[in-house]
CSV table of C-alpha atoms and ligand atoms in Angstrom, one decimal:
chain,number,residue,atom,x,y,z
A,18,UNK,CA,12.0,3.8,29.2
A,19,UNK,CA,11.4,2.9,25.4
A,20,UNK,CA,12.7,5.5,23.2
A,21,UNK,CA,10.8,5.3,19.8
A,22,UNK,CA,11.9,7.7,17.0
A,23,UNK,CA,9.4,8.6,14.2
A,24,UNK,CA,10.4,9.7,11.0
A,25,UNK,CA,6.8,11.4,9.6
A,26,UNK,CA,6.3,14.7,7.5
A,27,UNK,CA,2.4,14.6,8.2
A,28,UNK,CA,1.8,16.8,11.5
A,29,UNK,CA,-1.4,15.7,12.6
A,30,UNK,CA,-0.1,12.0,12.5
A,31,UNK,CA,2.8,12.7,14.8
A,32,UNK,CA,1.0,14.8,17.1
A,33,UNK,CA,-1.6,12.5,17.5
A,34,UNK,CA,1.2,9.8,17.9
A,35,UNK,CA,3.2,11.7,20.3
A,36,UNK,CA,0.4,12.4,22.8
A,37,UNK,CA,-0.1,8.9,22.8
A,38,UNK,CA,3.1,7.6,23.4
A,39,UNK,CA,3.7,9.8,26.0
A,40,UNK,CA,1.0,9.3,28.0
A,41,UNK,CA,1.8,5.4,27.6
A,42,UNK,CA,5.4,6.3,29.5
A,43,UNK,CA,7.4,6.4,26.1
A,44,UNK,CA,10.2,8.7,25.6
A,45,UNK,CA,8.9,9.8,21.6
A,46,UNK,CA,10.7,11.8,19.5
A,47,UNK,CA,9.8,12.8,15.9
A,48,UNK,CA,11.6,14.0,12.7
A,49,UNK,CA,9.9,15.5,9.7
A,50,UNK,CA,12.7,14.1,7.3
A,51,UNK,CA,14.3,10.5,6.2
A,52,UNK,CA,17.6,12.6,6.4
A,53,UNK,CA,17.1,13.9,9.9
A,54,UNK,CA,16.2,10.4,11.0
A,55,UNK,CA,19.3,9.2,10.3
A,56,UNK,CA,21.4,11.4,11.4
A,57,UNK,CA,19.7,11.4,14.7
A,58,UNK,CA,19.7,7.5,15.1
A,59,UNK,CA,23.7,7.8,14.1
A,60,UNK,CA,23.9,10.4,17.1
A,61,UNK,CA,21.9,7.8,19.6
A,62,UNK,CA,20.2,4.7,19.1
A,63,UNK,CA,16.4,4.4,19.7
A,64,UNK,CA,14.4,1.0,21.0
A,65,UNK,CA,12.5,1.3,17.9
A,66,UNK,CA,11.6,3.3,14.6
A,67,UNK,CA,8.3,3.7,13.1
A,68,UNK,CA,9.2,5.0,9.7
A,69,UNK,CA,6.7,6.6,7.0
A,70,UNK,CA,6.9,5.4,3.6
A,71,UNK,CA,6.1,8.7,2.0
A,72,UNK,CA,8.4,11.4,3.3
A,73,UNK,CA,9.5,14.7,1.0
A,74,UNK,CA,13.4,13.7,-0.7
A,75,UNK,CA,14.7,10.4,0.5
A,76,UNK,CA,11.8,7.9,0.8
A,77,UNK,CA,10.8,4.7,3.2
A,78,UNK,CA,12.1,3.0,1.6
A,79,UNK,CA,15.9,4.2,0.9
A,80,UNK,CA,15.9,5.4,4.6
A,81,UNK,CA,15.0,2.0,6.0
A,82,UNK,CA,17.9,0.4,3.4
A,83,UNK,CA,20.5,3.0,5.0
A,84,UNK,CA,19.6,2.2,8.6
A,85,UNK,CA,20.1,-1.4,7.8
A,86,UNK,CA,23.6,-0.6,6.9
A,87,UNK,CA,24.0,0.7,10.5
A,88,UNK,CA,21.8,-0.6,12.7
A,89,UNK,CA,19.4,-3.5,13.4
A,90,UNK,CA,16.8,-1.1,15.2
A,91,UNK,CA,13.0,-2.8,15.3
A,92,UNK,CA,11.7,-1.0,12.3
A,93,UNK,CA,7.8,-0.5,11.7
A,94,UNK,CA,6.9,1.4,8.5
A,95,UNK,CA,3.4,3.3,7.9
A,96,UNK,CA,2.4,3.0,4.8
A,97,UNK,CA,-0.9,4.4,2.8
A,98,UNK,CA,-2.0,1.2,1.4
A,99,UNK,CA,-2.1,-2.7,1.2
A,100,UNK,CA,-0.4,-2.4,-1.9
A,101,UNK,CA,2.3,-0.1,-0.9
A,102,UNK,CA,2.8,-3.1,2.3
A,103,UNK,CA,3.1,-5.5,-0.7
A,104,UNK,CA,5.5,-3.4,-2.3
A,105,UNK,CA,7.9,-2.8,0.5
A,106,UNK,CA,7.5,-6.4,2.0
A,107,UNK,CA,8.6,-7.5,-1.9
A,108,UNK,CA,11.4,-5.4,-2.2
A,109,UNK,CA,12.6,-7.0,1.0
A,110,UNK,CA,13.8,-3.7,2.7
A,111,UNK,CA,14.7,-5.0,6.3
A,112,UNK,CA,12.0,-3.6,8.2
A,113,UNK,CA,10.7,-5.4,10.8
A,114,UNK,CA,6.6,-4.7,10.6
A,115,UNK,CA,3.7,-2.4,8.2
A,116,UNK,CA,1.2,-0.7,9.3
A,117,UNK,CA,-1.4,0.9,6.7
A,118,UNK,CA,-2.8,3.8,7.1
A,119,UNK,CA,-5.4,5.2,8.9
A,120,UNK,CA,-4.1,3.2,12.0
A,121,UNK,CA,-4.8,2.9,15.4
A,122,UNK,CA,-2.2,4.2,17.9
A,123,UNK,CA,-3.1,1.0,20.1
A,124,UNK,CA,-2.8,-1.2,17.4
A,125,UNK,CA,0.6,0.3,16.4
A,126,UNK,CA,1.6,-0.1,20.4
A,127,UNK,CA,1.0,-3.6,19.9
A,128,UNK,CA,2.8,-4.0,17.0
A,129,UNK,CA,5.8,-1.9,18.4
A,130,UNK,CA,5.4,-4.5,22.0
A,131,UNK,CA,5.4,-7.3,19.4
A,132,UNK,CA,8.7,-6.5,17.5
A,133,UNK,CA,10.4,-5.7,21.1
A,134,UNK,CA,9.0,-8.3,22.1
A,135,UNK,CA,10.4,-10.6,19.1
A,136,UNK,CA,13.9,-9.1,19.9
A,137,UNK,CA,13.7,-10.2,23.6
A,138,UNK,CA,12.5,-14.0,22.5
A,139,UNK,CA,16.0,-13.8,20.9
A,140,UNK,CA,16.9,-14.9,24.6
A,141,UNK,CA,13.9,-16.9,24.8
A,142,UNK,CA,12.4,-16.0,28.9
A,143,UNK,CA,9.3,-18.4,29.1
A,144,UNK,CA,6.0,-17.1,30.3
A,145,UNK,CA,2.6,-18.7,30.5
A,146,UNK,CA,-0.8,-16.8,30.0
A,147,UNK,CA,-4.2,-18.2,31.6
A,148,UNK,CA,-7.1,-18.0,29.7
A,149,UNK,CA,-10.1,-18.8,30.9
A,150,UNK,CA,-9.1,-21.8,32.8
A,151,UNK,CA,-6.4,-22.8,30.2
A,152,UNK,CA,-3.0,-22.4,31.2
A,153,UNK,CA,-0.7,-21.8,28.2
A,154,UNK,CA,3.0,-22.3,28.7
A,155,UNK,CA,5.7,-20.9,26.7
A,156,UNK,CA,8.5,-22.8,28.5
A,157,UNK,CA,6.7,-26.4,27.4
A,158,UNK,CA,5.1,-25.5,25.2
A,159,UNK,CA,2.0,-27.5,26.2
A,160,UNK,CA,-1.3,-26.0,27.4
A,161,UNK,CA,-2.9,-27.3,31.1
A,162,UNK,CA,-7.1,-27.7,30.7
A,163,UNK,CA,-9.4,-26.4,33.4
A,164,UNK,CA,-9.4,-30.2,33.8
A,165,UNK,CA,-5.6,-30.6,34.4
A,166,UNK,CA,-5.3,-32.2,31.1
A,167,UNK,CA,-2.3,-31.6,29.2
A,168,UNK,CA,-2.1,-30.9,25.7
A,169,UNK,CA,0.3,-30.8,23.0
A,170,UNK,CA,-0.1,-28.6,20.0
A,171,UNK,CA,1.7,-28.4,17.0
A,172,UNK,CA,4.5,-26.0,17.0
A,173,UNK,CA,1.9,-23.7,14.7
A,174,UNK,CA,-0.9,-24.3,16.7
A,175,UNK,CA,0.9,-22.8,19.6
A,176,UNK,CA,2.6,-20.1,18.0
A,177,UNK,CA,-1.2,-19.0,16.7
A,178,UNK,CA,-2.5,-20.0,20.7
A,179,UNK,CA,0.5,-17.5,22.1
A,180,UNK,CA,0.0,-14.7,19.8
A,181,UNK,CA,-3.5,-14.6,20.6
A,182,UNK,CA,-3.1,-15.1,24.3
A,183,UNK,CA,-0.2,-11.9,24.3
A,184,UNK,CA,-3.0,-9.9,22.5
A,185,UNK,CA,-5.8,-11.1,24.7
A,186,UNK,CA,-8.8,-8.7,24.1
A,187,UNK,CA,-7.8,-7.4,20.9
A,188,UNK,CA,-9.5,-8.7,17.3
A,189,UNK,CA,-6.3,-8.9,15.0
A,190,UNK,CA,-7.0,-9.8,12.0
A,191,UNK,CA,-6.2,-13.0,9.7
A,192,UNK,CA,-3.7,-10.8,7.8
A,193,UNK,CA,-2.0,-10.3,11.0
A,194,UNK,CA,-2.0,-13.3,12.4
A,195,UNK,CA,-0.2,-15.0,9.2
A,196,UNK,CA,2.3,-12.2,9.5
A,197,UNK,CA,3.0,-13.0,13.2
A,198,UNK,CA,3.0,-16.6,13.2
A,199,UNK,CA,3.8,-17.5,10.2
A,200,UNK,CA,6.2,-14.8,9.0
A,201,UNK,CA,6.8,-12.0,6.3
A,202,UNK,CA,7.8,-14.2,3.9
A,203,UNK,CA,4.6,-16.5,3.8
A,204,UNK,CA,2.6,-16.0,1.3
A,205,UNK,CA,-0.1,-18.1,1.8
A,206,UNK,CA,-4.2,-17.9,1.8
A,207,UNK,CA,-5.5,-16.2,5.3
A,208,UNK,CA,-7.5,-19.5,5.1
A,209,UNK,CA,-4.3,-21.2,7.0
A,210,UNK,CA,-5.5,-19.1,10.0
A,211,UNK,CA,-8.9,-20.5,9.6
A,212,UNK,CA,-7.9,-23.7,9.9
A,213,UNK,CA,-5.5,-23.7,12.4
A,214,UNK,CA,-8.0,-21.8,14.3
A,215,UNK,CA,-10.4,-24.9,14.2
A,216,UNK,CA,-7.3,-27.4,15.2
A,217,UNK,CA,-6.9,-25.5,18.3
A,218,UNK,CA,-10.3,-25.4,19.4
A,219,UNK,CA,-10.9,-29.1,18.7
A,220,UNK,CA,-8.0,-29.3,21.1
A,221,UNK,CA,-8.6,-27.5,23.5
A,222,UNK,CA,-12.4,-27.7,24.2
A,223,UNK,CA,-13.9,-24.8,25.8
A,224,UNK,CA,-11.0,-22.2,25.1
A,225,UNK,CA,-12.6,-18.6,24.7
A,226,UNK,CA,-11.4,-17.9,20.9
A,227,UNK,CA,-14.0,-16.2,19.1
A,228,UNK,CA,-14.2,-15.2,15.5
A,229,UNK,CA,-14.8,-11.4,15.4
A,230,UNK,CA,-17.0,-11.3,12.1
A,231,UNK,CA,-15.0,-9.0,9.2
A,232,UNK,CA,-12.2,-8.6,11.2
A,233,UNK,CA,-10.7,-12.6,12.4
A,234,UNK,CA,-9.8,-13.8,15.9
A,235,UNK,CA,-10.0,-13.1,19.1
A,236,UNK,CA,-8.6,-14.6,22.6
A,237,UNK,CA,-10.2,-13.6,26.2
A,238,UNK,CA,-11.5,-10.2,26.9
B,309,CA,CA1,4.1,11.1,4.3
């Protein structure tokens, strides 16, 4: 069972959060307090930490610095705004994903499933996803058409193609995308997506990647 701690001094939000986890088979607990979170992740170590950036006393911030002197625990931090994600990600606090607020609980789930996720490809176990005819393999890193043809994408291609395919049914948007495939540290125009996006479908002809109009991308359904 996944144990996820979070550390959130806005009820509502953990209750919400709690009666969604739960019923998605997690083991949740919840502290109101940076201080209380760390004491209880000293006491026994959680799968993963979603962390508010606004707490009373000790902050996001200095909390997600003092667990990084302990632990390497997947860290996710709610924040209140794209600027406050800018903030944190520039002040290069060690956590492991953002998520503004209002969120989502499914699209924090998937963001939790993709940092464990990330931690497991540490010991890299291939996996191939079909989509729509298009077999997508991890181990090869090639794709298979309906047609049997084999393709070759660039390495960022099929980073972009796998992301997609592990979220299959779910819009994510360009913003995401970057941050998945191409990493924290990339600053670049969500414009890179775009045209990655094109390379792939030129590729592979007929793959079901549609653009999901003010949002970005989308694989399958
Ligand atoms: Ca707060």
């Amino acid at each position: 069972m996944t144990t996820i701690l979070l550390i959130e001094d806005e009820l509502p939000i953990a209750e919400m959060l709690r009666g969604f986890f739960e019923r998605d088979g997690f083991d949740f607990h919840h502290v109101e307090t940076g201080e209380d979170g760390l004491n209880r992740l000293k006491q026994r170590p959680v799968d993963a930490v979603l962390l508010d950036l606004n707490l009373p006393g000790m902050d996001g911030v200095d909390v997600c610095r003092k667990i990084r002197m302990f632990s390497d625990v997947p860290v996710i931090m709610l924040t209140a705004r794209d600027s406050e994600i800018d903030k944190v990600v520039g002040l290069e606090i060690g956590a492991d994903d953002y998520v503004t607020k209002p969120f989502s609980p499914r699209e924090l789930l998937a963001r939790i499933k993709a940092v464990l996720r990330r931690l497991e490809d540490r010991r890299p176990e291939p996996t191939s996803i079909e989509v729509g005819g298009f077999v997508i393999d991890g181990g090869r890193r090639q794709v298979t058409t309906p047609a049997g043809d084999l393709v070759q994408p660039t390495a960022r291609e099929f980073d972009l193609l796998m992301y997609l395919a592990e979220n299959r049914g779910m819009a994510l948007s360009r913003s995401q995308i970057l941050q998945a495939v191409w990493g924290y540290d990339y600053f670049g125009e969500t414009r890179t997506v775009d045209v990655h996006v094109r390379q792939v479908r030129k590729k592979l002809d007929g793959i079901p990647l549609e653009t999901v109009w003010g949002v970005g991308y989308r694989i399958g359904s």
